[in-house]
XYZ file of C-alpha atoms in Angstrom:
568
model
C 113.813 132.770 110.364
C 115.538 129.400 110.433
C 114.020 125.971 110.230
C 115.172 122.419 110.398
C 115.737 120.746 107.028
C 112.956 118.279 107.880
C 110.434 121.104 108.270
C 110.218 121.711 104.498
C 106.797 123.158 103.686
C 104.726 122.219 100.681
C 102.324 124.526 98.915
C 99.534 123.265 96.694
C 99.279 125.613 93.718
C 96.133 125.291 91.662
C 96.515 128.454 89.564
C 99.135 127.374 87.042
C 99.023 130.793 85.348
C 100.332 132.379 88.553
C 103.704 130.671 88.134
C 104.237 129.614 84.552
C 102.635 132.244 82.341
C 102.970 136.020 82.176
C 106.593 135.646 83.237
C 108.213 139.090 83.723
C 110.667 140.270 81.071
C 113.269 141.062 83.754
C 115.357 138.479 85.601
C 115.308 140.439 88.865
C 111.551 140.965 88.556
C 111.176 137.147 88.392
C 113.369 136.645 91.468
C 111.691 139.475 93.361
C 108.232 138.047 92.669
C 109.353 134.618 93.892
C 110.683 136.019 97.176
C 107.459 137.934 97.816
C 105.214 134.949 97.020
C 107.227 132.435 99.005
C 108.341 134.611 101.941
C 107.864 131.985 104.663
C 108.906 128.921 102.644
C 112.338 127.281 103.055
C 114.677 128.626 100.379
C 118.382 127.780 100.720
C 119.924 125.101 102.935
C 123.244 123.433 103.536
C 122.882 119.644 103.716
C 122.763 118.675 107.397
C 123.004 122.397 108.183
C 120.768 125.434 108.673
C 117.895 126.543 106.457
C 116.911 130.082 105.479
C 113.435 131.071 104.344
C 112.931 133.321 101.339
C 112.316 136.210 103.747
C 115.562 135.549 105.588
C 117.462 135.374 102.283
C 115.965 138.729 101.272
C 117.129 140.274 104.560
C 120.694 138.995 104.089
C 120.717 140.291 100.516
C 119.723 143.771 101.723
C 122.589 143.699 104.236
C 125.040 142.747 101.493
C 123.688 145.615 99.383
C 124.531 147.932 102.276
C 128.092 146.572 102.298
C 128.362 147.055 98.519
C 127.329 150.694 98.867
C 129.758 151.267 101.740
C 132.610 149.805 99.687
C 131.779 152.065 96.754
C 130.614 149.138 94.615
C 128.154 150.516 92.066
C 125.956 149.104 89.309
C 128.210 147.538 86.668
C 131.143 146.998 89.044
C 132.497 143.474 89.482
C 132.426 141.240 92.572
C 134.209 137.858 92.566
C 132.944 134.756 94.406
C 135.274 131.820 95.088
C 134.206 129.010 97.388
C 132.625 125.601 97.723
C 128.906 125.213 97.132
C 126.843 126.567 100.014
C 123.652 128.477 100.760
C 125.729 131.586 101.553
C 127.484 131.301 98.150
C 124.066 131.422 96.498
C 123.041 134.414 98.626
C 126.206 136.311 97.710
C 125.558 135.639 94.015
C 121.906 136.697 94.147
C 122.933 139.815 96.102
C 125.230 140.754 93.221
C 122.764 140.442 90.367
C 119.906 142.045 92.342
C 122.143 145.079 92.951
C 123.137 145.354 89.295
C 126.643 144.271 90.251
C 128.429 141.905 87.859
C 129.047 138.554 89.563
C 132.345 136.810 88.786
C 132.133 133.148 89.931
C 135.547 131.474 90.202
C 135.897 127.723 90.696
C 137.266 127.030 94.176
C 139.456 124.223 92.812
C 141.619 126.654 90.838
C 145.186 127.108 92.067
C 146.012 130.289 94.065
C 147.943 131.870 91.191
C 144.939 131.338 88.895
C 142.567 132.903 91.445
C 144.915 135.898 91.790
C 144.920 136.328 88.018
C 141.165 135.973 87.496
C 140.191 138.338 90.327
C 142.515 140.983 88.882
C 141.622 140.315 85.242
C 137.923 140.747 86.036
C 138.555 144.131 87.756
C 136.692 142.891 90.838
C 136.290 145.396 93.702
C 135.231 142.832 96.299
C 136.004 139.140 96.783
C 133.723 136.679 98.544
C 135.879 133.691 99.486
C 136.016 130.611 101.725
C 138.290 131.076 104.726
C 140.214 127.913 103.777
C 140.937 129.357 100.319
C 141.862 132.826 101.601
C 144.629 131.289 103.754
C 146.470 130.331 100.573
C 146.006 133.684 98.809
C 148.197 136.773 99.069
C 146.291 140.046 99.603
C 149.225 141.965 98.138
C 148.355 140.310 94.814
C 144.999 142.156 94.816
C 145.852 145.863 94.472
C 142.363 146.869 93.287
C 140.244 145.048 95.888
C 138.385 147.223 98.383
C 137.803 144.261 100.657
C 137.468 140.529 101.165
C 134.362 138.908 102.692
C 134.177 135.356 104.053
C 131.313 133.457 102.429
C 130.470 131.395 105.524
C 129.506 134.205 107.930
C 130.209 137.307 105.830
C 133.081 138.318 108.093
C 135.747 140.664 106.723
C 139.389 139.469 106.983
C 140.682 142.368 104.886
C 139.405 145.850 104.070
C 141.086 148.987 102.852
C 137.775 150.865 102.953
C 136.975 152.483 106.289
C 133.327 152.837 105.246
C 133.113 149.106 104.500
C 134.620 148.211 107.870
C 132.244 150.528 109.753
C 129.194 149.265 107.848
C 130.180 145.649 108.497
C 130.798 146.197 112.228
C 127.465 148.015 112.642
C 125.389 146.234 110.022
C 122.322 145.810 112.249
C 122.191 149.561 112.902
C 122.642 150.358 109.201
C 119.880 147.879 108.353
C 117.524 149.355 110.957
C 118.240 152.873 109.723
C 117.405 151.794 106.162
C 114.177 150.071 107.251
C 113.041 151.925 110.401
C 109.559 150.394 110.328
C 110.793 146.820 109.921
C 111.591 144.792 106.834
C 108.915 142.970 104.849
C 108.332 141.710 101.336
C 106.967 145.145 100.373
C 110.412 146.681 100.991
C 112.173 144.733 98.244
C 113.158 146.994 95.387
C 115.934 145.380 93.370
C 117.876 146.615 90.367
C 115.725 146.593 87.219
C 117.880 144.889 84.630
C 117.774 145.636 80.935
C 118.368 142.769 78.464
C 121.928 143.688 77.465
C 123.143 144.767 80.911
C 126.081 142.589 81.946
C 125.103 140.106 84.682
C 127.931 137.562 84.947
C 131.533 137.061 83.864
C 132.174 133.336 84.088
C 135.704 132.001 83.766
C 135.857 128.392 82.657
C 138.840 126.250 81.857
C 137.813 124.527 78.661
C 138.552 121.021 77.419
C 140.719 122.329 74.570
C 142.237 125.514 76.002
C 142.692 127.878 78.922
C 140.299 130.209 80.767
C 138.337 132.965 79.054
C 135.865 135.307 80.740
C 132.428 134.699 79.216
C 130.292 137.869 79.412
C 126.663 136.901 79.946
C 123.985 139.620 79.824
C 120.801 139.501 81.862
C 118.823 138.395 78.782
C 120.816 135.145 78.681
C 120.118 134.186 82.304
C 116.495 135.361 81.990
C 115.928 133.353 78.793
C 117.309 130.167 80.343
C 115.149 130.532 83.452
C 112.048 131.394 81.425
C 112.569 128.209 79.398
C 112.820 126.104 82.576
C 109.738 127.738 84.078
C 107.708 127.013 80.954
C 108.914 123.461 80.216
C 109.588 121.975 83.667
C 106.217 122.821 85.160
C 106.092 119.794 87.465
C 108.486 121.594 89.827
C 106.401 123.611 92.315
C 106.912 125.990 95.246
C 108.161 124.087 98.296
C 109.607 121.196 96.278
C 113.088 120.079 97.255
C 116.107 120.287 94.931
C 119.459 118.662 95.702
C 122.215 120.930 94.404
C 125.275 118.885 93.415
C 126.835 120.770 90.510
C 129.432 123.550 90.926
C 127.737 126.914 91.445
C 130.716 128.492 89.700
C 129.544 126.823 86.488
C 126.461 127.992 84.571
C 124.736 124.601 84.606
C 124.710 124.488 88.413
C 124.264 128.232 88.885
C 121.333 128.844 86.529
C 119.502 125.572 85.892
C 120.004 123.918 89.270
C 119.923 126.981 91.595
C 118.410 130.168 90.116
C 115.634 128.361 88.244
C 114.288 126.547 91.362
C 114.736 129.769 93.381
C 112.544 131.537 90.821
C 109.842 128.911 91.437
C 109.920 129.032 95.235
C 111.657 125.665 95.642
C 113.882 124.578 98.520
C 117.512 124.223 97.362
C 119.804 122.030 99.466
C 123.530 122.264 98.725
C 125.466 119.046 99.127
C 128.793 120.824 99.586
C 130.860 117.635 99.495
C 132.106 115.006 97.067
C 128.987 113.202 95.801
C 129.888 109.565 96.505
C 127.047 107.067 95.856
C 126.462 106.539 99.610
C 126.197 110.276 100.348
C 124.040 110.872 97.293
C 121.540 108.134 98.075
C 121.133 109.381 101.661
C 120.659 112.956 100.442
C 118.138 111.893 97.779
C 116.131 110.034 100.428
C 115.992 113.160 102.591
C 115.363 115.828 99.961
C 113.089 113.711 97.715
C 113.690 115.797 94.567
C 111.292 115.788 91.625
C 113.984 117.191 89.333
C 117.593 116.038 89.289
C 120.165 118.037 87.315
C 123.433 116.166 87.030
C 126.393 115.058 84.961
C 126.548 111.516 83.499
C 129.039 110.178 86.050
C 126.597 110.461 88.964
C 123.810 108.425 87.346
C 126.277 105.998 85.773
C 127.829 105.214 89.157
C 124.448 104.440 90.713
C 123.341 102.233 87.804
C 126.674 100.411 87.490
C 127.091 99.784 91.245
C 123.488 99.167 92.290
C 121.687 97.691 89.267
C 124.031 96.072 86.745
C 125.505 93.590 89.277
C 121.947 92.347 89.933
C 120.716 92.024 86.343
C 123.978 90.420 85.172
C 123.513 87.415 87.439
C 122.871 84.196 85.417
C 119.419 83.632 86.909
C 118.345 87.199 86.204
C 119.650 87.034 82.622
C 117.528 83.935 82.053
C 114.382 85.549 83.505
C 114.873 88.657 81.370
C 114.578 86.472 78.270
C 110.996 85.518 79.209
C 108.645 88.161 77.685
C 106.001 88.322 80.446
C 108.449 88.144 83.354
C 110.820 90.567 81.633
C 108.252 93.387 81.750
C 107.534 92.775 85.425
C 111.242 92.720 86.352
C 112.096 95.851 84.381
C 109.164 97.643 85.999
C 110.422 96.700 89.452
C 113.947 97.816 88.568
C 112.610 101.191 87.430
C 110.674 101.570 90.692
C 113.776 100.668 92.705
C 115.835 103.279 90.847
C 113.154 105.931 91.403
C 113.097 104.978 95.091
C 116.913 105.201 95.287
C 116.660 108.760 93.938
C 114.221 109.791 96.656
C 110.970 108.325 95.354
C 109.545 111.489 93.773
C 111.714 112.028 90.696
C 109.827 113.168 87.593
C 112.832 113.938 85.405
C 116.609 113.611 85.371
C 118.461 115.962 83.037
C 121.992 114.966 82.039
C 124.392 117.610 80.780
C 128.094 118.330 80.429
C 128.901 115.153 78.484
C 127.240 112.201 76.767
C 125.668 109.478 78.874
C 127.425 106.108 78.733
C 125.781 104.223 75.849
C 125.187 101.016 77.829
C 123.625 102.912 80.735
C 121.568 105.043 78.350
C 120.188 102.013 76.497
C 119.274 100.342 79.793
C 117.457 103.443 81.105
C 115.504 103.603 77.836
C 114.523 99.946 78.244
C 113.033 100.549 81.685
C 111.400 103.822 80.519
C 113.206 105.855 83.143
C 112.531 109.632 82.814
C 116.036 110.737 81.813
C 116.968 113.142 79.047
C 120.301 114.451 77.757
C 120.541 118.180 77.119
C 123.302 120.216 75.528
C 124.693 123.632 76.212
C 127.773 125.680 76.937
C 128.826 128.508 79.211
C 128.626 130.938 76.283
C 124.862 130.309 76.104
C 124.163 130.544 79.798
C 124.023 127.448 79.264
C 121.097 125.955 77.281
C 121.223 125.231 73.553
C 119.071 122.083 73.177
C 116.558 120.074 75.213
C 113.831 117.487 74.747
C 111.484 115.749 77.172
C 112.289 112.116 78.086
C 109.141 110.969 76.289
C 110.164 112.565 72.999
C 113.951 112.277 73.178
C 115.529 110.342 70.325
C 118.348 108.047 71.535
C 121.797 109.333 70.656
C 120.645 112.934 70.224
C 120.610 115.900 72.595
C 117.211 117.290 71.708
C 116.031 120.309 69.741
C 117.088 123.959 69.816
C 115.460 125.746 72.779
C 113.119 128.731 72.663
C 114.495 132.144 71.652
C 117.443 130.447 69.914
C 118.096 129.487 66.290
C 120.795 127.347 64.729
C 122.546 126.635 61.449
C 125.015 123.916 60.515
C 128.011 124.582 58.287
C 127.530 121.483 56.128
C 126.372 120.671 52.568
C 124.074 118.005 54.016
C 123.417 118.491 57.777
C 121.485 115.212 58.015
C 124.438 113.029 57.043
C 127.586 115.177 56.989
C 128.692 116.727 60.317
C 129.324 120.456 60.323
C 130.038 123.242 62.796
C 126.969 124.268 64.787
C 126.319 128.026 64.850
C 123.715 129.537 67.195
C 122.053 132.923 67.593
C 119.532 134.269 70.087
C 118.864 135.584 73.586
C 121.004 132.951 75.315
C 124.225 133.880 73.499
C 126.983 135.772 75.311
C 128.187 139.315 74.575
C 131.750 138.038 74.063
C 134.902 137.303 76.061
C 135.957 139.893 78.627
C 138.944 141.950 77.477
C 139.634 139.428 74.700
C 138.464 140.791 71.344
C 140.545 138.300 69.366
C 138.896 135.306 71.032
C 135.480 136.907 70.551
C 136.076 137.480 66.844
C 137.140 133.829 66.439
C 133.687 132.569 67.415
C 131.281 135.466 66.678
C 130.158 136.584 63.210
C 127.141 138.766 62.400
C 125.442 137.816 65.675
C 126.051 134.091 65.168
C 128.328 132.123 67.493
C 130.333 129.075 66.437
C 129.913 126.485 69.191
C 132.951 124.519 67.993
C 130.866 121.343 68.011
C 130.438 119.130 64.945
C 126.833 117.974 64.659
C 124.188 116.507 62.402
C 120.469 117.277 62.506
C 117.592 115.030 61.433
C 114.361 116.134 59.760
C 112.629 116.536 63.128
C 115.313 118.948 64.347
C 117.094 116.560 66.711
C 120.770 117.440 67.123
C 123.407 114.696 67.274
C 126.854 115.729 68.510
C 129.731 114.006 66.735
C 132.572 115.757 68.556
C 134.489 118.970 68.978
C 135.916 120.467 65.797
C 139.184 121.072 67.653
C 139.455 117.417 68.685
C 138.581 115.854 65.321
C 141.444 113.705 64.001
C 142.181 113.408 60.291
C 142.550 109.761 59.232
C 145.269 108.375 56.916
C 143.161 108.921 53.794
C 141.430 112.112 54.929
C 138.681 110.440 56.971
C 137.152 112.389 59.864
C 137.718 110.534 63.134
C 135.714 111.679 66.167
C 137.535 110.534 69.330
C 134.393 110.993 71.441
C 132.637 108.226 69.470
C 135.514 105.800 70.079
C 135.670 106.780 73.755
C 132.019 105.881 74.227
C 132.799 102.338 73.056
C 135.913 102.140 75.246
C 133.986 103.333 78.314
C 131.569 100.418 77.835
C 134.396 97.865 78.074
C 134.996 95.925 81.303
C 136.815 97.743 84.114
C 137.060 101.074 82.260
C 136.040 104.259 84.087
C 137.049 106.853 81.487
C 139.257 107.307 78.445
C 140.823 109.790 76.041
C 141.736 108.956 72.439
C 144.724 110.850 71.002
C 146.730 110.956 67.782
C 150.342 110.020 68.556
C 152.443 110.421 65.402
C 149.738 109.058 63.124
C 148.656 106.242 65.470
C 145.464 106.294 67.524
C 146.153 105.624 71.197
C 143.608 105.168 73.979
C 144.515 106.579 77.389
C 142.465 104.663 79.947
C 141.770 105.174 83.652
C 140.687 101.705 84.858
C 138.489 100.737 87.810
C 141.344 99.559 90.025
C 139.052 98.748 92.957
C 136.924 96.380 90.849
C 140.036 94.783 89.321
C 141.467 94.107 92.766
C 138.166 92.762 94.076
C 137.861 90.353 91.115
C 141.538 89.342 91.195
C 142.170 90.590 87.653
C 145.434 91.818 86.140
C 145.005 95.267 84.598
C 147.363 94.672 81.649
C 145.684 91.385 80.748
C 142.224 92.920 80.942
C 143.186 95.883 78.752
C 144.777 93.589 76.155
C 141.493 91.685 76.022
C 139.575 94.977 75.787
C 141.641 96.037 72.802
C 140.715 92.805 71.039
C 137.033 93.477 71.801
C 137.214 97.101 70.697
C 138.907 97.094 67.309
C 136.430 94.808 65.491
C 133.767 97.431 66.309
C 135.750 100.190 64.542
C 136.433 101.048 60.880
C 139.942 100.147 59.718
C 141.059 103.799 59.691
C 140.091 104.392 63.348
C 141.396 101.230 65.053
C 143.315 101.754 68.297
C 146.997 100.771 68.216
C 147.456 100.490 71.982
C 145.902 101.197 75.376
C 147.977 103.204 77.837
C 146.960 102.914 81.467
C 146.635 105.965 83.724
C 146.734 105.486 87.479
C 144.565 108.495 88.344
C 141.445 110.246 87.088
C 141.895 112.650 84.170
C 141.873 116.350 85.028
C 138.473 117.930 84.424
C 136.877 121.268 83.604
C 134.169 122.699 85.917
C 131.506 120.849 83.907
C 133.430 117.564 84.288
C 134.742 117.387 80.723
C 138.267 116.023 80.381
C 140.922 118.665 79.669
C 142.060 117.037 76.462
C 144.811 119.518 75.689
C 146.738 118.258 78.732
C 147.060 114.784 77.214
C 148.080 115.573 73.659
C 151.614 114.355 72.762
């Protein structure tokens, strides 16, 4: 059953217990229950494209299960998925985990040689891939693959399995033979996962090193979704969600896609570069209550739509008048809510810290934004706090079913390595015992992040232990703290602070469009910025020079800068 995007249905749920308590202990049991409850509701859509109901998604999943069986793909085998965000990508992923097959998401932006390596390293038997990506791959590089399936229409450009080819060419007959009396919600009978069964191998290119395959068991995905179901209860069946983050990354895959799917929401995949114009149009159409995003998206909207207005001389004067100030800030908040679709209850920022200036402004207008913290190895959640309780500059408290310890003599004032243990934590790195042993000890995992923790349990991230720079007299210098100040300077989009032979250097990617529009010289502006910056810094962490980069820094899937590429 297909419907227009505009035909999104809404369901009024009065029995809260039905959705947010007595949550099954199995991930697939949660997903199965959602499909049965929400059979006729819109489920997965491509923006400006077709929409599938939960019932239609279930039917497509059963057909993919038939193809898995024909290809000899069994429980515990691996299936890789490499493509741009789309409803069919999500269906392929859900088909994997509901069959007990280990899903191996691979970022579509990886180079062909990297895709070749990761598909082979993961021991994948099948590859779901975009046609545009497959054109640049060499099938001879995949000796173990039984077949390749296009994500868009599930066509098969390559198969060495006769059974797979026959099943694909006669899928309707195979489906009818499996369900001779028709297919309904009562026919769903998915793989019953056990907590430590392997669900996902996720390859991520980190900010300080190269790809490792993170092995996430079902308990990790289940625990993350259970947390979202219990603490984000304003999201209801039929509500729209705009999916912007990469599905090949855990933040987009679990928190932004699987969690709403488990609640019966309608996920709409943007599938294109989220420019402010495209985003605002999509927000207006989808009207999301929950927005999951990285800092850059919200920062762009605030900096381009709001700051130019409030920085006008007249507006600055009015904001100094107590009574008028409250009225103006209230209107600004309402305008921002309207720009995000008009229904937003909460915006969760992850992947990196929110720009300090933008964060302070959003706090002033009491906008419902919160900054969470996590990592792929925890599937991904580690900390969270509601916007009402969030303490500025922190990333919240440790989430349910997780515990933490800080390797520090005084965690409140002296940063130390954050160690975590609990259901969310990975099993280890696939076929990489050395890397696993580096971070795992007696069930605890070293996150590699240097943090402090106040008496209330709020975590403050100081920086990565691998990026910390030792000052001239042994001082600890956290480049991320300096970068936050640099990113607040005029005409700066992003920056990286490095140690170049004992001198601190700031690599800066400026806003060339704004410089051109304002008739400013980039070198002059950056010289002025350096004079503004250094008085804000201790003597041991002053920046010696600013080096200008003419293009955006290369990023990881979660939009963190790949720092190791810029070290001298």
